[in-house]
Structures are given as C-alpha cells and as structure tokens.
Coordinates of C-alpha atoms in Angstrom, one line a residue:
Chain F
M1 CA 119.5 69.9 116.5
T2 CA 123.4 69.9 116.4
L3 CA 124.6 67.1 118.2
S4 CA 128.0 68.2 118.5
R5 CA 129.9 71.4 117.6
S6 CA 133.6 71.7 117.5
L7 CA 136.2 75.3 116.5
H8 CA 138.9 74.6 115.1
H9 CA 140.9 77.7 116.1
F10 CA 144.3 79.6 117.0
P11 CA 144.1 81.1 120.4
L12 CA 145.6 84.4 119.3
D13 CA 143.9 84.7 116.0
P14 CA 141.4 87.9 115.9
A15 CA 139.2 85.9 113.9
S16 CA 138.8 82.6 115.7
R17 CA 138.2 84.9 118.9
Q18 CA 135.4 86.9 116.9
V19 CA 133.8 83.2 116.8
R20 CA 134.3 82.3 120.2
L21 CA 132.6 85.5 121.5
A22 CA 130.1 85.2 119.0
L23 CA 129.2 81.3 120.1
G24 CA 129.8 82.3 124.1
E25 CA 127.1 85.1 123.8
K26 CA 124.6 82.8 122.0
R27 CA 125.6 80.1 124.7
L28 CA 126.4 77.5 122.1
L29 CA 128.6 74.8 123.5
F30 CA 131.9 73.8 121.7
S31 CA 134.9 71.8 122.0
E32 CA 137.9 73.1 120.8
V33 CA 140.7 72.3 118.8
S34 CA 143.5 74.7 119.2
E35 CA 145.8 74.8 115.4
R36 CA 149.1 75.6 114.5
Y37 CA 147.9 77.3 111.2
W38 CA 151.7 78.6 110.3
E39 CA 153.0 75.3 110.0
P40 CA 153.2 73.5 106.8
K41 CA 151.2 70.2 105.6
T42 CA 148.3 70.5 108.9
S43 CA 145.2 68.6 108.5
L44 CA 143.7 72.0 108.3
E45 CA 144.2 72.5 104.9
E46 CA 142.0 69.2 104.2
M47 CA 139.2 71.2 106.1
N48 CA 139.8 74.8 104.6
P49 CA 141.8 75.0 101.5
S50 CA 143.2 78.6 102.5
G51 CA 144.8 76.7 105.4
L52 CA 143.3 79.5 108.0
T53 CA 141.5 79.4 111.4
P54 CA 138.8 79.6 112.3
I55 CA 136.7 76.6 111.1
L56 CA 133.3 75.4 112.9
V57 CA 132.4 71.6 112.5
E58 CA 128.8 70.7 113.6
L59 CA 127.2 67.5 113.5
Q60 CA 123.4 67.0 113.1
S61 CA 122.3 63.4 113.0
A62 CA 124.7 61.9 110.1
Q63 CA 125.3 65.5 108.7
R64 CA 128.9 67.0 109.2
L65 CA 128.8 71.1 108.3
V66 CA 132.1 72.4 108.1
I67 CA 132.1 76.1 108.0
C68 CA 135.5 78.1 107.2
E69 CA 136.3 81.3 107.8
S70 CA 134.9 83.8 110.1
R71 CA 132.4 85.7 108.2
A72 CA 130.6 82.8 106.7
I73 CA 130.7 81.3 110.9
L74 CA 129.4 84.7 111.9
E75 CA 126.2 84.9 109.6
H76 CA 125.6 81.2 109.7
L77 CA 125.3 81.6 113.7
E78 CA 123.1 84.4 112.8
E79 CA 121.0 82.3 110.8
Q80 CA 120.7 79.5 112.6
Y81 CA 120.7 80.6 116.1
P82 CA 119.4 83.8 116.2
Q83 CA 118.5 84.7 120.0
P84 CA 120.2 86.9 120.9
D85 CA 120.5 89.0 117.9
L86 CA 124.1 89.9 117.4
L87 CA 123.3 92.0 114.3
G88 CA 120.2 94.6 115.1
P89 CA 116.3 94.6 114.5
D90 CA 116.6 97.0 111.4
P91 CA 118.5 97.2 108.0
A92 CA 120.1 100.3 109.4
T93 CA 121.8 98.6 112.7
R94 CA 122.6 96.0 110.4
A95 CA 124.7 97.6 108.4
E96 CA 126.4 99.8 111.0
A97 CA 127.4 96.7 112.9
R98 CA 128.6 94.9 109.4
R99 CA 130.7 98.2 108.5
L100 CA 132.4 97.9 111.7
V101 CA 133.2 94.1 111.5
Q102 CA 134.5 94.9 107.8
W103 CA 136.3 97.7 109.5
F104 CA 138.7 95.8 111.9
E105 CA 139.0 92.8 109.3
R106 CA 140.7 95.0 106.8
K107 CA 141.6 98.8 108.0
F108 CA 142.5 97.8 111.4
D109 CA 144.1 94.2 110.3
N110 CA 146.2 96.0 107.4
E111 CA 147.1 99.4 109.9
V112 CA 147.7 97.8 113.2
N113 CA 147.9 94.0 112.9
A114 CA 150.4 93.6 110.3
Y115 CA 152.6 96.0 112.5
I116 CA 152.0 95.1 116.1
L117 CA 151.1 91.1 115.9
Y118 CA 153.3 90.5 112.4
E119 CA 156.3 91.9 114.4
K120 CA 155.3 90.5 118.1
M121 CA 153.6 87.2 117.2
D122 CA 153.8 86.1 113.7
K123 CA 158.0 86.3 113.6
R124 CA 158.5 84.6 116.6
L125 CA 155.8 81.9 115.5
L126 CA 157.6 81.1 112.6
G127 CA 161.0 81.8 113.6
L128 CA 162.2 85.2 111.9
G129 CA 163.9 87.0 114.8
A130 CA 163.4 90.0 116.6
P131 CA 160.8 92.8 116.0
D132 CA 161.6 95.4 113.8
M133 CA 161.2 98.5 116.4
A134 CA 160.4 100.9 113.5
N135 CA 157.4 98.6 112.3
L136 CA 156.3 98.7 116.1
R137 CA 156.5 102.5 116.2
Q138 CA 154.4 102.7 113.0
G139 CA 151.9 100.1 114.5
R140 CA 151.1 101.9 117.5
E141 CA 150.7 105.0 116.0
N142 CA 148.0 103.7 113.8
L143 CA 146.7 101.8 116.7
R144 CA 146.0 105.5 118.7
A145 CA 144.5 106.8 115.7
H146 CA 141.7 103.7 115.8
L147 CA 141.2 104.0 119.2
A148 CA 140.3 107.5 118.9
Y149 CA 138.0 106.1 116.1
L150 CA 136.4 104.3 118.8
E151 CA 136.2 106.8 121.4
S152 CA 134.5 108.9 119.1
L153 CA 131.8 106.3 118.2
L154 CA 131.7 105.7 122.0
V155 CA 130.6 109.1 123.0
N156 CA 127.1 109.0 121.7
R157 CA 126.9 104.9 121.8
D158 CA 126.6 102.7 124.6
W159 CA 128.0 100.0 122.6
L160 CA 129.9 100.4 119.3
A161 CA 127.3 99.8 116.8
G162 CA 124.1 101.5 118.8
P163 CA 122.2 101.1 121.9
R164 CA 123.1 97.1 122.0
L165 CA 125.8 94.8 121.9
S166 CA 126.7 93.8 118.8
Q167 CA 129.2 91.8 116.2
A168 CA 130.7 95.1 116.1
D169 CA 131.9 95.1 119.8
F170 CA 132.9 91.2 119.6
A171 CA 135.3 92.1 116.4
A172 CA 136.8 94.9 118.3
A173 CA 136.8 93.0 121.3
A174 CA 138.6 90.4 119.5
H175 CA 141.0 92.4 117.7
I176 CA 142.1 94.7 120.6
S177 CA 142.6 91.9 123.1
V178 CA 145.0 90.4 121.1
I179 CA 146.7 94.0 121.1
D180 CA 146.1 93.7 124.8
Y181 CA 147.7 90.3 125.4
F182 CA 151.1 91.5 124.3
G183 CA 150.6 94.9 126.1
D184 CA 150.4 97.4 123.6
V185 CA 147.3 99.3 124.1
P186 CA 147.6 102.7 125.3
W187 CA 144.3 102.6 127.6
R188 CA 145.0 105.7 129.7
E189 CA 144.8 107.8 126.9
F190 CA 141.5 106.6 125.8
S191 CA 139.1 106.6 128.8
A192 CA 135.7 105.6 127.1
A193 CA 137.2 103.1 124.8
K194 CA 138.5 101.7 128.1
T195 CA 135.5 101.6 129.9
W196 CA 133.5 99.7 127.1
Y197 CA 136.7 97.2 127.3
M198 CA 136.1 96.7 130.7
K199 CA 132.4 95.9 130.3
I200 CA 132.9 93.5 127.6
K201 CA 136.1 91.5 129.3
S202 CA 133.8 91.1 132.2
R203 CA 131.0 89.3 130.2
P204 CA 131.0 85.3 130.8
C205 CA 131.8 85.1 127.2
F206 CA 134.9 86.5 127.1
R207 CA 136.4 84.4 130.4
P208 CA 137.9 81.5 128.1
L209 CA 140.2 84.0 126.3
L210 CA 141.2 85.6 129.6
A211 CA 143.0 81.9 130.2
D212 CA 144.5 81.8 126.8
R213 CA 148.5 81.3 127.3
W214 CA 150.7 80.3 124.1
P215 CA 154.2 78.6 125.2
G216 CA 157.0 81.8 124.6
L217 CA 154.4 84.2 124.4
A218 CA 153.6 85.7 128.0
P219 CA 151.0 87.9 128.2
S220 CA 151.1 91.1 129.8
G221 CA 150.6 91.7 133.6
H222 CA 147.2 93.4 133.5
Y223 CA 145.5 90.9 130.3
D224 CA 143.4 88.9 132.5
N225 CA 142.5 91.8 135.1
L226 CA 138.8 92.8 134.7
D227 CA 140.0 96.0 137.0
F228 CA 142.9 97.3 134.5
Chain Z
M1 CA 109.7 100.6 99.1
T2 CA 113.0 101.9 97.8
L3 CA 112.6 104.9 95.6
S4 CA 116.0 105.4 94.6
R5 CA 119.4 104.0 95.2
S6 CA 122.5 105.5 94.5
L7 CA 126.0 103.3 94.2
H8 CA 129.4 105.2 95.0
H9 CA 132.2 103.3 93.5
F10 CA 135.4 103.1 91.8
P11 CA 135.3 101.1 88.5
L12 CA 138.3 99.2 88.6
D13 CA 137.7 98.5 92.5
P14 CA 136.6 94.8 92.9
A15 CA 134.9 95.3 96.2
S16 CA 132.9 97.9 94.0
R17 CA 132.6 95.7 91.3
Q18 CA 130.8 92.8 93.4
V19 CA 128.2 94.8 94.5
R20 CA 127.1 96.1 91.2
L21 CA 127.2 92.4 89.8
A22 CA 124.6 91.7 92.5
L23 CA 122.5 94.8 92.0
G24 CA 122.1 94.0 88.3
E25 CA 121.7 90.2 88.7
K26 CA 119.0 90.7 91.2
R27 CA 117.9 93.8 88.5
L28 CA 117.9 96.4 91.3
L29 CA 118.4 99.7 89.4
F30 CA 120.7 102.4 90.4
S31 CA 122.5 105.3 89.8
E32 CA 126.4 105.4 89.9
V33 CA 128.5 107.9 91.5
S34 CA 132.1 107.4 90.5
E35 CA 134.7 108.2 93.4
R36 CA 138.7 108.9 93.7
Y37 CA 138.9 107.3 96.7
W38 CA 143.0 107.6 96.6
E39 CA 142.0 111.6 97.0
P40 CA 142.7 113.0 100.3
K41 CA 139.3 114.5 102.1
T42 CA 136.9 113.7 99.2
S43 CA 133.3 113.7 100.2
L44 CA 133.9 110.0 100.7
E45 CA 134.7 109.6 104.2
E46 CA 131.8 111.8 105.5
M47 CA 129.9 108.7 104.3
N48 CA 132.2 105.9 105.3
P49 CA 134.9 107.0 107.8
S50 CA 137.1 104.5 106.4
G51 CA 137.3 106.5 103.4
L52 CA 137.0 103.3 101.0
T53 CA 134.3 102.1 98.6
P54 CA 131.6 100.8 98.1
I55 CA 128.7 102.5 99.6
L56 CA 125.0 102.1 98.7
V57 CA 122.5 104.8 99.5
E58 CA 119.1 104.0 99.6
L59 CA 116.4 106.7 99.8
Q60 CA 112.9 105.4 101.4
S61 CA 110.3 108.1 101.9
A62 CA 112.1 110.3 104.4
Q63 CA 114.8 107.7 105.4
R64 CA 118.0 107.4 103.8
L65 CA 119.9 104.5 104.7
V66 CA 123.7 104.4 103.8
I67 CA 125.5 101.0 103.9
C68 CA 129.0 100.9 103.9
E69 CA 131.6 98.2 102.9
S70 CA 131.1 95.2 100.6
R71 CA 130.3 92.9 103.2
A72 CA 127.4 94.8 104.7
I73 CA 125.9 96.0 101.0
L74 CA 126.0 92.4 100.2
E75 CA 124.2 90.9 103.3
H76 CA 121.7 93.5 103.0
L77 CA 120.6 92.6 99.2
E78 CA 120.3 89.2 100.5
E79 CA 117.9 90.0 103.2
Q80 CA 115.8 92.9 101.6
Y81 CA 115.8 91.4 98.0
P82 CA 116.1 87.7 98.4
Q83 CA 115.3 86.9 94.7
P84 CA 117.3 86.0 92.8
D85 CA 118.9 84.3 96.0
L86 CA 122.7 84.5 95.7
L87 CA 123.6 82.4 98.7
G88 CA 121.6 79.3 98.3
P89 CA 119.0 77.1 100.1
D90 CA 120.6 75.4 103.0
P91 CA 123.4 76.0 105.3
A92 CA 126.2 74.0 103.9
T93 CA 125.9 75.9 100.5
R94 CA 125.0 79.4 102.0
A95 CA 129.0 78.5 104.1
E96 CA 130.5 77.4 100.7
A97 CA 129.2 81.0 99.1
R98 CA 130.4 82.7 102.1
R99 CA 134.0 81.1 102.3
L100 CA 134.4 81.4 98.6
V101 CA 134.0 85.3 99.0
Q102 CA 136.2 85.7 102.0
W103 CA 138.6 83.5 99.9
F104 CA 138.7 86.5 97.6
E105 CA 138.6 89.5 99.5
R106 CA 141.7 88.2 102.0
K107 CA 144.1 85.7 100.7
F108 CA 143.5 86.7 96.6
D109 CA 143.9 90.4 97.8
N110 CA 146.8 89.6 99.6
E111 CA 148.7 87.3 96.9
V112 CA 147.3 88.9 94.0
N113 CA 146.1 92.3 93.9
A114 CA 148.8 93.6 96.6
Y115 CA 151.2 92.5 93.5
I116 CA 149.2 93.3 90.0
L117 CA 146.9 96.0 91.2
Y118 CA 149.1 98.0 93.4
E119 CA 152.1 97.6 90.6
K120 CA 149.8 98.5 87.7
M121 CA 147.0 100.6 89.0
D122 CA 147.6 101.9 92.4
K123 CA 150.9 103.3 91.7
R124 CA 149.7 105.0 88.8
L125 CA 146.7 106.5 90.3
L126 CA 148.9 108.0 93.7
G127 CA 152.0 108.7 91.2
L128 CA 154.0 106.4 92.9
G129 CA 156.1 105.6 89.3
A130 CA 156.8 102.8 87.3
P131 CA 155.6 99.0 88.3
D132 CA 158.4 96.7 90.2
M133 CA 158.9 93.7 87.9
A134 CA 159.6 91.6 90.6
N135 CA 156.4 92.2 92.3
L136 CA 154.4 91.7 88.9
R137 CA 156.2 88.1 88.3
Q138 CA 155.5 87.5 92.1
G139 CA 151.7 88.7 91.6
R140 CA 151.6 86.4 88.2
E141 CA 153.2 83.2 89.9
N142 CA 150.6 83.5 92.7
L143 CA 147.5 84.4 90.3
R144 CA 148.3 80.8 88.6
A145 CA 147.7 78.8 91.9
H146 CA 144.5 80.7 92.3
L147 CA 143.3 79.9 89.0
A148 CA 144.2 76.4 89.3
Y149 CA 142.1 76.3 92.6
L150 CA 139.4 77.9 90.3
E151 CA 139.8 75.1 87.9
S152 CA 139.8 72.2 90.3
L153 CA 136.4 73.3 91.9
L154 CA 134.8 74.0 88.5
V155 CA 135.7 70.5 87.4
N156 CA 132.9 69.0 89.5
R157 CA 130.7 72.0 89.6
D158 CA 129.1 74.0 87.5
W159 CA 129.4 77.4 89.0
L160 CA 131.6 77.6 91.9
A161 CA 130.1 77.5 95.3
G162 CA 127.8 74.4 93.3
P163 CA 125.2 73.7 91.1
R164 CA 123.9 77.6 91.1
L165 CA 125.2 81.2 90.8
S166 CA 126.1 82.5 93.8
Q167 CA 127.6 85.8 95.6
A168 CA 131.2 83.7 95.1
D169 CA 131.1 84.0 91.1
F170 CA 130.5 87.2 91.5
A171 CA 133.6 87.9 94.1
A172 CA 135.8 85.5 91.9
A173 CA 134.6 87.4 88.5
A174 CA 135.0 90.9 90.2
H175 CA 138.5 90.0 91.4
I176 CA 139.5 88.7 88.4
S177 CA 138.2 90.7 85.7
V178 CA 140.0 93.8 87.2
I179 CA 143.5 91.4 86.6
D180 CA 141.7 90.7 83.3
Y181 CA 141.3 94.8 82.4
F182 CA 145.1 94.8 82.7
G183 CA 145.7 91.9 80.3
D184 CA 147.8 89.5 83.3
V185 CA 145.2 86.7 83.0
P186 CA 146.8 83.8 81.6
W187 CA 143.6 82.2 80.1
R188 CA 144.9 79.8 77.9
E189 CA 146.4 77.8 80.7
F190 CA 143.1 77.5 82.6
S191 CA 140.3 75.8 80.0
A192 CA 137.3 75.4 82.7
A193 CA 138.0 78.6 84.4
K194 CA 137.9 80.5 80.9
T195 CA 134.7 78.5 80.1
W196 CA 133.3 79.7 83.3
Y197 CA 134.5 83.6 82.6
M198 CA 132.6 83.4 79.2
K199 CA 129.4 82.3 80.8
I200 CA 129.7 85.1 83.4
K201 CA 130.7 87.7 81.1
S202 CA 127.7 87.3 78.9
R203 CA 125.5 87.7 81.5
P204 CA 123.2 91.4 81.6
C205 CA 124.5 92.2 85.0
F206 CA 128.5 92.0 83.8
R207 CA 127.5 94.2 80.4
P208 CA 128.5 97.6 82.8
L209 CA 131.8 96.5 83.8
L210 CA 132.9 96.1 80.1
A211 CA 132.3 99.5 79.2
D212 CA 134.8 100.5 82.1
R213 CA 137.4 102.9 81.4
W214 CA 139.8 105.0 83.3
P215 CA 142.0 107.6 81.8
G216 CA 145.6 106.5 81.8
L217 CA 144.8 103.1 82.5
A218 CA 143.8 101.1 78.9
P219 CA 142.1 97.8 79.1
S220 CA 143.8 94.4 77.4
G221 CA 142.7 94.5 73.8
H222 CA 140.5 91.2 74.9
Y223 CA 138.9 92.7 78.0
D224 CA 135.4 93.7 76.5
N225 CA 135.5 90.4 74.1
L226 CA 132.8 87.8 74.9
D227 CA 134.6 85.6 72.6
F228 CA 138.1 86.1 74.2

C-alpha cells in the first residue's frame, strides 16, 4: 500500500509527460515537484545521478522507493498497478507497444526534438540565443515524416499499437504535445493523426498537461483547445 | 513452445550485443542474421520501420512473432523466459537495473558513442572519411567520467545494480565492449571496473562477442583476451 507518491519532472519534458499520462490513466494520485534540470548542482543529481527527469518517489510505510528514468517508472507502474493495462494482453501486442515507445525515445528524439525543441526550448532555457532557422526547417521536415508514419498506422488501427490505448499512444502524445506547445505541428495535413490527437487530448489524464505554462515560453494559441 | 528463433543484428551495435548477452545468459538458442543497417532499402525496414537492429523473430507453431528494438526484446525475454531473472526480485532492484540500462541507452550513447563510435565506426561504414581528433578526445574524456561512475558503484556492489548479475551489467558490457573493440578503454585507471569486466567477459554468454570481427575494422590486440 503506497501512502504517498511524488513525481519530480519538468512540464515540457516529453519523458516526464509520458509518466504523468500513465499515472493519470491508472488514476494514481501524485504530487508534483517541478525541476529545472538544466541548472547545475540541483538536488536532482542526488536522486538521479544522470541529473535528468522524471523521477518517481513512492513512500510505503517506512520505505522510500526512488525510481529514475521513464523506462524504469513505466515498467514499474505496469508491474505494480496492472489495471488498466497499458501494454496489452499478449506478447505481440506488448512488443508493438514497446517498439513504438522506443521509436519516440530514440528516433523521434534524434530527428525532431534535437532540432525543434533544441532550437525553441533548450536554447531559451540555457540562454544560447535565437533559434537557427535551418535547423528548425530540418526538424519540421523530419516531423512530417513521423506524422506520415503515424497516419499510415492509424489507417488500420484505432490506437497506435492496435485496438486498445497503450503506452505507445502516451509516448506519441507526450512528444507531439510538446512540439504542439510551440505550434509546430502541421495538423491540417494529417487528418487521421489529428483525430487520434483529439481523442487522447480529451482524456482526463491529459488535462493537467493542457494547463502547463513556462515563464518566457508561451504556448501556441490552440495548444489547450480540444477542438483545434 | 518456441520452435525456432533468429536475431537480426549488427555485431558491433551495442543494442544488439545486449540482446545477444541476455539470450545467451538465459540459454536460449538462436540463429544469427548479420544486417548492414546503414545500407538503404534493405529488408530490415520491412521488419522494423525504424530500419534499426536488433530484431528478434520467434516462430511458434504457425505463428511468427517479430519483436523490434532492444527494449521490447529484453522485456519480452524477462516475461516469457523468467529464469534466470535479469531484473531482480523486488521493485527497488528492478528499478535500479532499468535505470542503468537507460543510462547507457541515453547518456552513454549521447556522450560516448556519439563521439567514439561515430568517428571510428559509423564514418568508416558510411564512407565519411577520417576520424576527427577533437571529437575523439571529447569522447574519451566523457568515457572517463562514465568509467569513474561505474567505479563508484562497484566499490559497494558485486554487480552494477546490486548483489546479482542483471540487465544493467549486460547494458554496460554491451556498450563498453564495442569501445574496447576499438581499443579506447583506459582500463589501467579503473581497477574495479576492470575486475568487473573480466568477470563478465569470462561468462559463456560473452564468448560469441569475442569472436566478432568486421571487414576493415580490426579489433584492438587485447579485445578477446580474458586476461587483459
């Protein structure tokens, strides 16, 4: 029986968002601690030697369980709080959900976040100057390829990994919602992806993300609009 | 009952190596298909849309299960073939093992592989010319910080995540062994890490990795030496 639970996170970090969505979907209550991971020598490194978010802290009677990194947290949640199941009932479905989670953590992160989020968010937080336009163009071009891939999956599927909502949808929504915060998602060109995003944006677990704001980084006008 | 199993991999890809070590430790037989992931339009993309290794194919009676990406494969192996357990018996141990797996996939990959493997391996495979010396120096400096971190863990632990061998050791060994293939690990400065590597290098699951060779990329003299 967990008595209290807190999540150390950064509101615009895709990995943190994915964990918040999974916690919300499983109706697990948690308090939030917002962390400035880009500032040196924070207490963050004492909890997670990598200095990165997210970190989940669970207190159970006298025990304090500190779980670092999204992979460890997400698998922990499936093992300890299996309902609703966000991976699927059989090996093929579970493999497909985890394949797509890694797609976003590895491929999307390299091909989209490294351009768009680096230029629009990291540079701002780190005080590294104005965005480089060539990099932004490259990131937007790469984003189109990723959206086209999602579109191709959604032609035959209700959700990204199959007939049921899964971690794959939360991985995709966590990453794409941060790009959408900065107004860079060309929704009009990708109608199946847009319909999917409207569905996931309407879920109760998504509501806290729509309220996120960061000083100096204003969201796009349609960011928290359910009918965008 | 799995009738046959094959792994599509690249011998010097750390993610592929991690899966080979886990399969070997669990004594699961598999055939190997070596893939040139850097060549365009291979059959690889038909199996895994990201075009990346590793991919595990399991045939069970009439069913063909294709599992893409190391995360999905490693979790699948734990779920379907739980003995020996490579994550641990309790939530804290499992969280620690998975934290360190993600450390290597995210932090080590960004800070070491992106310099040393990019300069010495990727550029060679892609025909991009000679290594950049400043990048190599940066990669080696970052590698020292990672080895010092392992050293600090191994002062109080037999294995990286605790008293038992786990996926964390295989993640570390998979990554470091590729750097060691290219002769860039300063073992003499890190005696606890060296002792740990000797232990893991001596395991039967490691033997196939020591036999790996790639045309045009010769290993360092001590690469397959158990007493280095």
